[in-house]
Amino acid sequence: LKKVSSIILVTTMVLWLLLNFPQHSESEMRAQGVDTSSDVAKTSYVLDNSYAASIGKAVEPVFAPLGFDWRINIGLVSSLAAREVFVATLGQVAAASNPEEPAKALAEMTVLDGPRKGQELFSAATIAALLMFFAFALQCMSTVGVLRRETGTWRWPLIAFGYMFVLAWVAAFIAYRVVGAFV
């Protein structure tokens, strides 16, 4: 339990750094049309232009068919350390949008780009896809490490990770389409 807690703590701290850097000057923000008198506007700009956002946007083509945007993708990538980190990640992303009421901000997040622009991010279809993805994905790297140690080779851990990722993606895709068709 101590080891898992340490992994979650370290991952959350690294995630905070990725969500808050690089730093942006107020003059740069003003040049981009950001209302620098609003802390929420400044924080949102920093989040949208952070290293974490860059990572989330880089994997977006893989996860967009599941209804996930870069903010959810940040959580998926961070959960490679431990699944529990996904919740902390979404909490930090929501707190950047509304530090006073992060739970409300999370519930009110909307899709920023694409054909679903303006619709709620956490629709029933997206939530179903997330549940299916987490049910099947072999995401915890410590599990991959144990497989490596037990098998003495990287072959089986990589096969297991790839197979479980594809299975999770397909299950999430089906869930997203089926639930989306009925809701």
JSON list of C-alpha atoms in Angstrom, two decimals:
[
{"chain": "A", "resi": 1, "resn": "LEU", "atom": "CA", "xyz": [0.00, 0.00, 0.00]},
{"chain": "A", "resi": 2, "resn": "LYS", "atom": "CA", "xyz": [2.89, 2.37, 0.79]},
{"chain": "A", "resi": 3, "resn": "LYS", "atom": "CA", "xyz": [4.48, 1.69, -2.60]},
{"chain": "A", "resi": 4, "resn": "VAL", "atom": "CA", "xyz": [1.22, 2.39, -4.45]},
{"chain": "A", "resi": 5, "resn": "SER", "atom": "CA", "xyz": [0.67, 5.56, -2.43]},
{"chain": "A", "resi": 6, "resn": "SER", "atom": "CA", "xyz": [4.18, 6.73, -3.29]},
{"chain": "A", "resi": 7, "resn": "ILE", "atom": "CA", "xyz": [3.62, 6.05, -6.99]},
{"chain": "A", "resi": 8, "resn": "ILE", "atom": "CA", "xyz": [0.34, 7.98, -6.93]},
{"chain": "A", "resi": 9, "resn": "LEU", "atom": "CA", "xyz": [1.90, 10.89, -5.03]},
{"chain": "A", "resi": 10, "resn": "VAL", "atom": "CA", "xyz": [4.92, 11.17, -7.34]},
{"chain": "A", "resi": 11, "resn": "THR", "atom": "CA", "xyz": [2.78, 10.84, -10.46]},
{"chain": "A", "resi": 12, "resn": "THR", "atom": "CA", "xyz": [0.40, 13.52, -9.19]},
{"chain": "A", "resi": 13, "resn": "MET", "atom": "CA", "xyz": [3.32, 15.89, -8.54]},
{"chain": "A", "resi": 14, "resn": "VAL", "atom": "CA", "xyz": [4.80, 15.27, -11.99]},
{"chain": "A", "resi": 15, "resn": "LEU", "atom": "CA", "xyz": [1.36, 15.76, -13.47]},
{"chain": "A", "resi": 16, "resn": "TRP", "atom": "CA", "xyz": [1.00, 19.10, -11.67]},
{"chain": "A", "resi": 17, "resn": "LEU", "atom": "CA", "xyz": [4.28, 20.22, -13.26]},
{"chain": "A", "resi": 18, "resn": "LEU", "atom": "CA", "xyz": [3.15, 19.07, -16.70]},
{"chain": "A", "resi": 19, "resn": "LEU", "atom": "CA", "xyz": [-0.17, 20.89, -16.27]},
{"chain": "A", "resi": 20, "resn": "ASN", "atom": "CA", "xyz": [1.46, 24.15, -15.17]},
{"chain": "A", "resi": 21, "resn": "PHE", "atom": "CA", "xyz": [4.48, 24.45, -17.45]},
{"chain": "A", "resi": 22, "resn": "PRO", "atom": "CA", "xyz": [5.75, 26.07, -19.56]},
{"chain": "A", "resi": 23, "resn": "GLN", "atom": "CA", "xyz": [5.06, 29.38, -17.88]},
{"chain": "A", "resi": 24, "resn": "HIS", "atom": "CA", "xyz": [3.50, 32.17, -19.94]},
{"chain": "A", "resi": 25, "resn": "SER", "atom": "CA", "xyz": [3.96, 35.89, -19.37]},
{"chain": "A", "resi": 26, "resn": "GLU", "atom": "CA", "xyz": [0.97, 38.18, -18.98]},
{"chain": "A", "resi": 27, "resn": "SER", "atom": "CA", "xyz": [2.02, 40.08, -22.11]},
{"chain": "A", "resi": 28, "resn": "GLU", "atom": "CA", "xyz": [1.98, 36.81, -24.09]},
{"chain": "A", "resi": 29, "resn": "MET", "atom": "CA", "xyz": [-1.46, 36.00, -22.71]},
{"chain": "A", "resi": 30, "resn": "ARG", "atom": "CA", "xyz": [-2.79, 39.46, -23.57]},
{"chain": "A", "resi": 31, "resn": "ALA", "atom": "CA", "xyz": [-1.41, 39.07, -27.10]},
{"chain": "A", "resi": 32, "resn": "GLN", "atom": "CA", "xyz": [-3.44, 35.84, -27.37]},
{"chain": "A", "resi": 33, "resn": "GLY", "atom": "CA", "xyz": [-6.60, 37.63, -26.22]},
{"chain": "A", "resi": 34, "resn": "VAL", "atom": "CA", "xyz": [-6.65, 36.29, -22.67]},
{"chain": "A", "resi": 35, "resn": "ASP", "atom": "CA", "xyz": [-8.33, 38.48, -20.03]},
{"chain": "A", "resi": 36, "resn": "THR", "atom": "CA", "xyz": [-5.36, 38.71, -17.64]},
{"chain": "A", "resi": 37, "resn": "SER", "atom": "CA", "xyz": [-7.54, 40.23, -14.91]},
{"chain": "A", "resi": 38, "resn": "SER", "atom": "CA", "xyz": [-9.31, 36.86, -14.60]},
{"chain": "A", "resi": 39, "resn": "ASP", "atom": "CA", "xyz": [-7.44, 34.12, -12.74]},
{"chain": "A", "resi": 40, "resn": "VAL", "atom": "CA", "xyz": [-9.68, 31.48, -14.33]},
{"chain": "A", "resi": 41, "resn": "ALA", "atom": "CA", "xyz": [-8.90, 32.76, -17.85]},
{"chain": "A", "resi": 42, "resn": "LYS", "atom": "CA", "xyz": [-5.16, 32.78, -17.11]},
{"chain": "A", "resi": 43, "resn": "THR", "atom": "CA", "xyz": [-5.25, 29.30, -15.57]},
{"chain": "A", "resi": 44, "resn": "SER", "atom": "CA", "xyz": [-7.26, 27.95, -18.50]},
{"chain": "A", "resi": 45, "resn": "TYR", "atom": "CA", "xyz": [-4.74, 29.41, -20.95]},
{"chain": "A", "resi": 46, "resn": "VAL", "atom": "CA", "xyz": [-1.83, 27.83, -19.06]},
{"chain": "A", "resi": 47, "resn": "LEU", "atom": "CA", "xyz": [-3.63, 24.45, -19.02]},
{"chain": "A", "resi": 48, "resn": "ASP", "atom": "CA", "xyz": [-4.52, 24.62, -22.73]},
{"chain": "A", "resi": 49, "resn": "ASN", "atom": "CA", "xyz": [-0.88, 25.36, -23.59]},
{"chain": "A", "resi": 50, "resn": "SER", "atom": "CA", "xyz": [0.82, 23.07, -21.06]},
{"chain": "A", "resi": 51, "resn": "TYR", "atom": "CA", "xyz": [3.12, 20.13, -21.67]},
{"chain": "A", "resi": 52, "resn": "ALA", "atom": "CA", "xyz": [0.32, 17.84, -20.47]},
{"chain": "A", "resi": 53, "resn": "ALA", "atom": "CA", "xyz": [-2.06, 19.30, -23.06]},
{"chain": "A", "resi": 54, "resn": "SER", "atom": "CA", "xyz": [0.54, 18.67, -25.75]},
{"chain": "A", "resi": 55, "resn": "ILE", "atom": "CA", "xyz": [0.75, 15.02, -24.71]},
{"chain": "A", "resi": 56, "resn": "GLY", "atom": "CA", "xyz": [-3.04, 14.69, -24.58]},
{"chain": "A", "resi": 57, "resn": "LYS", "atom": "CA", "xyz": [-3.42, 16.30, -27.99]},
{"chain": "A", "resi": 58, "resn": "ALA", "atom": "CA", "xyz": [-0.71, 14.06, -29.47]},
{"chain": "A", "resi": 59, "resn": "VAL", "atom": "CA", "xyz": [-2.68, 10.90, -28.64]},
{"chain": "A", "resi": 60, "resn": "GLU", "atom": "CA", "xyz": [-6.06, 12.42, -29.49]},
{"chain": "A", "resi": 61, "resn": "PRO", "atom": "CA", "xyz": [-6.31, 10.78, -32.95]},
{"chain": "A", "resi": 62, "resn": "VAL", "atom": "CA", "xyz": [-6.19, 7.37, -31.25]},
{"chain": "A", "resi": 63, "resn": "PHE", "atom": "CA", "xyz": [-8.86, 8.15, -28.66]},
{"chain": "A", "resi": 64, "resn": "ALA", "atom": "CA", "xyz": [-11.18, 10.61, -30.45]},
{"chain": "A", "resi": 65, "resn": "PRO", "atom": "CA", "xyz": [-13.34, 7.77, -31.87]},
{"chain": "A", "resi": 66, "resn": "LEU", "atom": "CA", "xyz": [-14.09, 6.81, -28.26]},
{"chain": "A", "resi": 67, "resn": "GLY", "atom": "CA", "xyz": [-15.39, 10.30, -27.43]},
{"chain": "A", "resi": 68, "resn": "PHE", "atom": "CA", "xyz": [-12.25, 11.26, -25.48]},
{"chain": "A", "resi": 69, "resn": "ASP", "atom": "CA", "xyz": [-10.59, 14.63, -25.88]},
{"chain": "A", "resi": 70, "resn": "TRP", "atom": "CA", "xyz": [-7.12, 15.72, -24.82]},
{"chain": "A", "resi": 71, "resn": "ARG", "atom": "CA", "xyz": [-8.24, 16.36, -21.22]},
{"chain": "A", "resi": 72, "resn": "ILE", "atom": "CA", "xyz": [-9.40, 12.76, -20.78]},
{"chain": "A", "resi": 73, "resn": "ASN", "atom": "CA", "xyz": [-6.30, 11.58, -22.65]},
{"chain": "A", "resi": 74, "resn": "ILE", "atom": "CA", "xyz": [-4.08, 13.28, -20.06]},
{"chain": "A", "resi": 75, "resn": "GLY", "atom": "CA", "xyz": [-5.80, 11.10, -17.47]},
{"chain": "A", "resi": 76, "resn": "LEU", "atom": "CA", "xyz": [-5.34, 7.96, -19.56]},
{"chain": "A", "resi": 77, "resn": "VAL", "atom": "CA", "xyz": [-1.63, 8.64, -20.04]},
{"chain": "A", "resi": 78, "resn": "SER", "atom": "CA", "xyz": [-1.09, 9.45, -16.36]},
{"chain": "A", "resi": 79, "resn": "SER", "atom": "CA", "xyz": [-2.95, 6.30, -15.34]},
{"chain": "A", "resi": 80, "resn": "LEU", "atom": "CA", "xyz": [-0.11, 4.26, -16.82]},
{"chain": "A", "resi": 81, "resn": "ALA", "atom": "CA", "xyz": [1.58, 4.76, -13.44]},
{"chain": "A", "resi": 82, "resn": "ALA", "atom": "CA", "xyz": [-1.51, 3.60, -11.55]},
{"chain": "A", "resi": 83, "resn": "ARG", "atom": "CA", "xyz": [-5.17, 3.57, -12.50]},
{"chain": "A", "resi": 84, "resn": "GLU", "atom": "CA", "xyz": [-6.08, 5.63, -9.46]},
{"chain": "A", "resi": 85, "resn": "VAL", "atom": "CA", "xyz": [-4.14, 8.59, -10.86]},
{"chain": "A", "resi": 86, "resn": "PHE", "atom": "CA", "xyz": [-6.87, 9.08, -13.48]},
{"chain": "A", "resi": 87, "resn": "VAL", "atom": "CA", "xyz": [-9.16, 10.57, -10.83]},
{"chain": "A", "resi": 88, "resn": "ALA", "atom": "CA", "xyz": [-6.46, 12.92, -9.51]},
{"chain": "A", "resi": 89, "resn": "THR", "atom": "CA", "xyz": [-5.69, 14.01, -13.07]},
{"chain": "A", "resi": 90, "resn": "LEU", "atom": "CA", "xyz": [-9.27, 14.93, -13.87]},
{"chain": "A", "resi": 91, "resn": "GLY", "atom": "CA", "xyz": [-9.46, 16.74, -10.54]},
{"chain": "A", "resi": 92, "resn": "GLN", "atom": "CA", "xyz": [-6.44, 18.86, -11.45]},
{"chain": "A", "resi": 93, "resn": "VAL", "atom": "CA", "xyz": [-7.78, 19.58, -14.93]},
{"chain": "A", "resi": 94, "resn": "ALA", "atom": "CA", "xyz": [-11.17, 20.59, -13.48]},
{"chain": "A", "resi": 95, "resn": "ALA", "atom": "CA", "xyz": [-9.53, 22.73, -10.78]},
{"chain": "A", "resi": 96, "resn": "ALA", "atom": "CA", "xyz": [-7.69, 24.63, -13.52]},
{"chain": "A", "resi": 97, "resn": "SER", "atom": "CA", "xyz": [-11.06, 25.47, -15.09]},
{"chain": "A", "resi": 98, "resn": "ASN", "atom": "CA", "xyz": [-12.79, 26.42, -11.84]},
{"chain": "A", "resi": 99, "resn": "PRO", "atom": "CA", "xyz": [-10.61, 26.40, -8.70]},
{"chain": "A", "resi": 100, "resn": "GLU", "atom": "CA", "xyz": [-13.59, 27.26, -6.49]},
{"chain": "A", "resi": 101, "resn": "GLU", "atom": "CA", "xyz": [-15.78, 24.35, -7.61]},
{"chain": "A", "resi": 102, "resn": "PRO", "atom": "CA", "xyz": [-13.75, 21.69, -9.48]},
{"chain": "A", "resi": 103, "resn": "ALA", "atom": "CA", "xyz": [-16.51, 19.06, -9.24]},
{"chain": "A", "resi": 104, "resn": "LYS", "atom": "CA", "xyz": [-18.94, 21.44, -10.91]},
{"chain": "A", "resi": 105, "resn": "ALA", "atom": "CA", "xyz": [-16.34, 22.30, -13.56]},
{"chain": "A", "resi": 106, "resn": "LEU", "atom": "CA", "xyz": [-15.80, 18.61, -14.28]},
{"chain": "A", "resi": 107, "resn": "ALA", "atom": "CA", "xyz": [-19.53, 17.99, -14.69]},
{"chain": "A", "resi": 108, "resn": "GLU", "atom": "CA", "xyz": [-19.91, 21.02, -16.97]},
{"chain": "A", "resi": 109, "resn": "MET", "atom": "CA", "xyz": [-16.94, 20.38, -19.27]},
{"chain": "A", "resi": 110, "resn": "THR", "atom": "CA", "xyz": [-17.83, 20.51, -22.94]},
{"chain": "A", "resi": 111, "resn": "VAL", "atom": "CA", "xyz": [-16.13, 19.23, -26.06]},
{"chain": "A", "resi": 112, "resn": "LEU", "atom": "CA", "xyz": [-13.86, 21.97, -27.41]},
{"chain": "A", "resi": 113, "resn": "ASP", "atom": "CA", "xyz": [-13.34, 20.84, -31.01]},
{"chain": "A", "resi": 114, "resn": "GLY", "atom": "CA", "xyz": [-14.74, 18.61, -33.71]},
{"chain": "A", "resi": 115, "resn": "PRO", "atom": "CA", "xyz": [-18.26, 17.54, -34.60]},
{"chain": "A", "resi": 116, "resn": "ARG", "atom": "CA", "xyz": [-19.35, 17.34, -30.94]},
{"chain": "A", "resi": 117, "resn": "LYS", "atom": "CA", "xyz": [-18.12, 20.87, -30.12]},
{"chain": "A", "resi": 118, "resn": "GLY", "atom": "CA", "xyz": [-20.18, 22.41, -27.33]},
{"chain": "A", "resi": 119, "resn": "GLN", "atom": "CA", "xyz": [-21.73, 19.12, -26.20]},
{"chain": "A", "resi": 120, "resn": "GLU", "atom": "CA", "xyz": [-21.05, 17.73, -22.74]},
{"chain": "A", "resi": 121, "resn": "LEU", "atom": "CA", "xyz": [-17.68, 15.98, -22.54]},
{"chain": "A", "resi": 122, "resn": "PHE", "atom": "CA", "xyz": [-18.81, 13.33, -20.07]},
{"chain": "A", "resi": 123, "resn": "SER", "atom": "CA", "xyz": [-21.85, 12.09, -21.96]},
{"chain": "A", "resi": 124, "resn": "ALA", "atom": "CA", "xyz": [-23.34, 8.69, -21.16]},
{"chain": "A", "resi": 125, "resn": "ALA", "atom": "CA", "xyz": [-21.58, 7.29, -24.24]},
{"chain": "A", "resi": 126, "resn": "THR", "atom": "CA", "xyz": [-18.18, 8.67, -23.21]},
{"chain": "A", "resi": 127, "resn": "ILE", "atom": "CA", "xyz": [-18.58, 7.38, -19.66]},
{"chain": "A", "resi": 128, "resn": "ALA", "atom": "CA", "xyz": [-19.53, 3.92, -20.98]},
{"chain": "A", "resi": 129, "resn": "ALA", "atom": "CA", "xyz": [-16.45, 3.99, -23.22]},
{"chain": "A", "resi": 130, "resn": "LEU", "atom": "CA", "xyz": [-14.23, 4.97, -20.28]},
{"chain": "A", "resi": 131, "resn": "LEU", "atom": "CA", "xyz": [-15.62, 2.16, -18.15]},
{"chain": "A", "resi": 132, "resn": "MET", "atom": "CA", "xyz": [-15.05, -0.40, -20.88]},
{"chain": "A", "resi": 133, "resn": "PHE", "atom": "CA", "xyz": [-11.55, 0.89, -21.57]},
{"chain": "A", "resi": 134, "resn": "PHE", "atom": "CA", "xyz": [-10.54, 0.66, -17.92]},
{"chain": "A", "resi": 135, "resn": "ALA", "atom": "CA", "xyz": [-12.19, -2.75, -17.54]},
{"chain": "A", "resi": 136, "resn": "PHE", "atom": "CA", "xyz": [-9.98, -4.30, -20.23]},
{"chain": "A", "resi": 137, "resn": "ALA", "atom": "CA", "xyz": [-6.81, -2.21, -20.55]},
{"chain": "A", "resi": 138, "resn": "LEU", "atom": "CA", "xyz": [-3.58, -3.47, -19.01]},
{"chain": "A", "resi": 139, "resn": "GLN", "atom": "CA", "xyz": [-2.55, 0.02, -18.06]},
{"chain": "A", "resi": 140, "resn": "CYS", "atom": "CA", "xyz": [-0.57, -0.25, -14.88]},
{"chain": "A", "resi": 141, "resn": "MET", "atom": "CA", "xyz": [3.13, -0.28, -15.72]},
{"chain": "A", "resi": 142, "resn": "SER", "atom": "CA", "xyz": [3.96, -2.05, -12.47]},
{"chain": "A", "resi": 143, "resn": "THR", "atom": "CA", "xyz": [1.90, -5.01, -13.73]},
{"chain": "A", "resi": 144, "resn": "VAL", "atom": "CA", "xyz": [3.89, -4.96, -16.97]},
{"chain": "A", "resi": 145, "resn": "GLY", "atom": "CA", "xyz": [7.05, -4.89, -14.84]},
{"chain": "A", "resi": 146, "resn": "VAL", "atom": "CA", "xyz": [5.91, -7.95, -12.87]},
{"chain": "A", "resi": 147, "resn": "LEU", "atom": "CA", "xyz": [5.18, -9.78, -16.14]},
{"chain": "A", "resi": 148, "resn": "ARG", "atom": "CA", "xyz": [8.67, -8.89, -17.35]},
{"chain": "A", "resi": 149, "resn": "ARG", "atom": "CA", "xyz": [10.27, -10.16, -14.15]},
{"chain": "A", "resi": 150, "resn": "GLU", "atom": "CA", "xyz": [8.23, -13.38, -14.13]},
{"chain": "A", "resi": 151, "resn": "THR", "atom": "CA", "xyz": [8.76, -14.23, -17.81]},
{"chain": "A", "resi": 152, "resn": "GLY", "atom": "CA", "xyz": [12.36, -13.01, -18.05]},
{"chain": "A", "resi": 153, "resn": "THR", "atom": "CA", "xyz": [11.64, -11.34, -21.37]},
{"chain": "A", "resi": 154, "resn": "TRP", "atom": "CA", "xyz": [9.89, -8.27, -22.75]},
{"chain": "A", "resi": 155, "resn": "ARG", "atom": "CA", "xyz": [8.05, -10.32, -25.39]},
{"chain": "A", "resi": 156, "resn": "TRP", "atom": "CA", "xyz": [5.07, -11.43, -23.28]},
{"chain": "A", "resi": 157, "resn": "PRO", "atom": "CA", "xyz": [4.55, -8.16, -21.40]},
{"chain": "A", "resi": 158, "resn": "LEU", "atom": "CA", "xyz": [4.50, -6.24, -24.70]},
{"chain": "A", "resi": 159, "resn": "ILE", "atom": "CA", "xyz": [2.14, -8.78, -26.28]},
{"chain": "A", "resi": 160, "resn": "ALA", "atom": "CA", "xyz": [-0.15, -8.59, -23.22]},
{"chain": "A", "resi": 161, "resn": "PHE", "atom": "CA", "xyz": [-0.08, -4.77, -23.19]},
{"chain": "A", "resi": 162, "resn": "GLY", "atom": "CA", "xyz": [-0.80, -4.55, -26.92]},
{"chain": "A", "resi": 163, "resn": "TYR", "atom": "CA", "xyz": [-3.52, -7.20, -26.88]},
{"chain": "A", "resi": 164, "resn": "MET", "atom": "CA", "xyz": [-5.26, -5.70, -23.85]},
{"chain": "A", "resi": 165, "resn": "PHE", "atom": "CA", "xyz": [-5.00, -2.19, -25.31]},
{"chain": "A", "resi": 166, "resn": "VAL", "atom": "CA", "xyz": [-6.63, -3.28, -28.58]},
{"chain": "A", "resi": 167, "resn": "LEU", "atom": "CA", "xyz": [-9.31, -5.24, -26.71]},
{"chain": "A", "resi": 168, "resn": "ALA", "atom": "CA", "xyz": [-10.01, -2.24, -24.46]},
{"chain": "A", "resi": 169, "resn": "TRP", "atom": "CA", "xyz": [-10.14, 0.16, -27.42]},
{"chain": "A", "resi": 170, "resn": "VAL", "atom": "CA", "xyz": [-12.55, -2.05, -29.39]},
{"chain": "A", "resi": 171, "resn": "ALA", "atom": "CA", "xyz": [-14.80, -2.61, -26.35]},
{"chain": "A", "resi": 172, "resn": "ALA", "atom": "CA", "xyz": [-14.81, 1.14, -25.63]},
{"chain": "A", "resi": 173, "resn": "PHE", "atom": "CA", "xyz": [-15.58, 1.93, -29.28]},
{"chain": "A", "resi": 174, "resn": "ILE", "atom": "CA", "xyz": [-18.53, -0.48, -29.30]},
{"chain": "A", "resi": 175, "resn": "ALA", "atom": "CA", "xyz": [-19.82, 0.89, -25.99]},
{"chain": "A", "resi": 176, "resn": "TYR", "atom": "CA", "xyz": [-19.49, 4.48, -27.23]},
{"chain": "A", "resi": 177, "resn": "ARG", "atom": "CA", "xyz": [-21.43, 3.73, -30.43]},
{"chain": "A", "resi": 178, "resn": "VAL", "atom": "CA", "xyz": [-24.13, 1.57, -28.83]},
{"chain": "A", "resi": 179, "resn": "VAL", "atom": "CA", "xyz": [-24.82, 3.90, -25.90]},
{"chain": "A", "resi": 180, "resn": "GLY", "atom": "CA", "xyz": [-24.60, 6.93, -28.20]},
{"chain": "A", "resi": 181, "resn": "ALA", "atom": "CA", "xyz": [-27.23, 5.40, -30.46]},
{"chain": "A", "resi": 182, "resn": "PHE", "atom": "CA", "xyz": [-29.73, 5.07, -27.61]},
{"chain": "A", "resi": 183, "resn": "VAL", "atom": "CA", "xyz": [-29.07, 8.22, -25.60]}
]
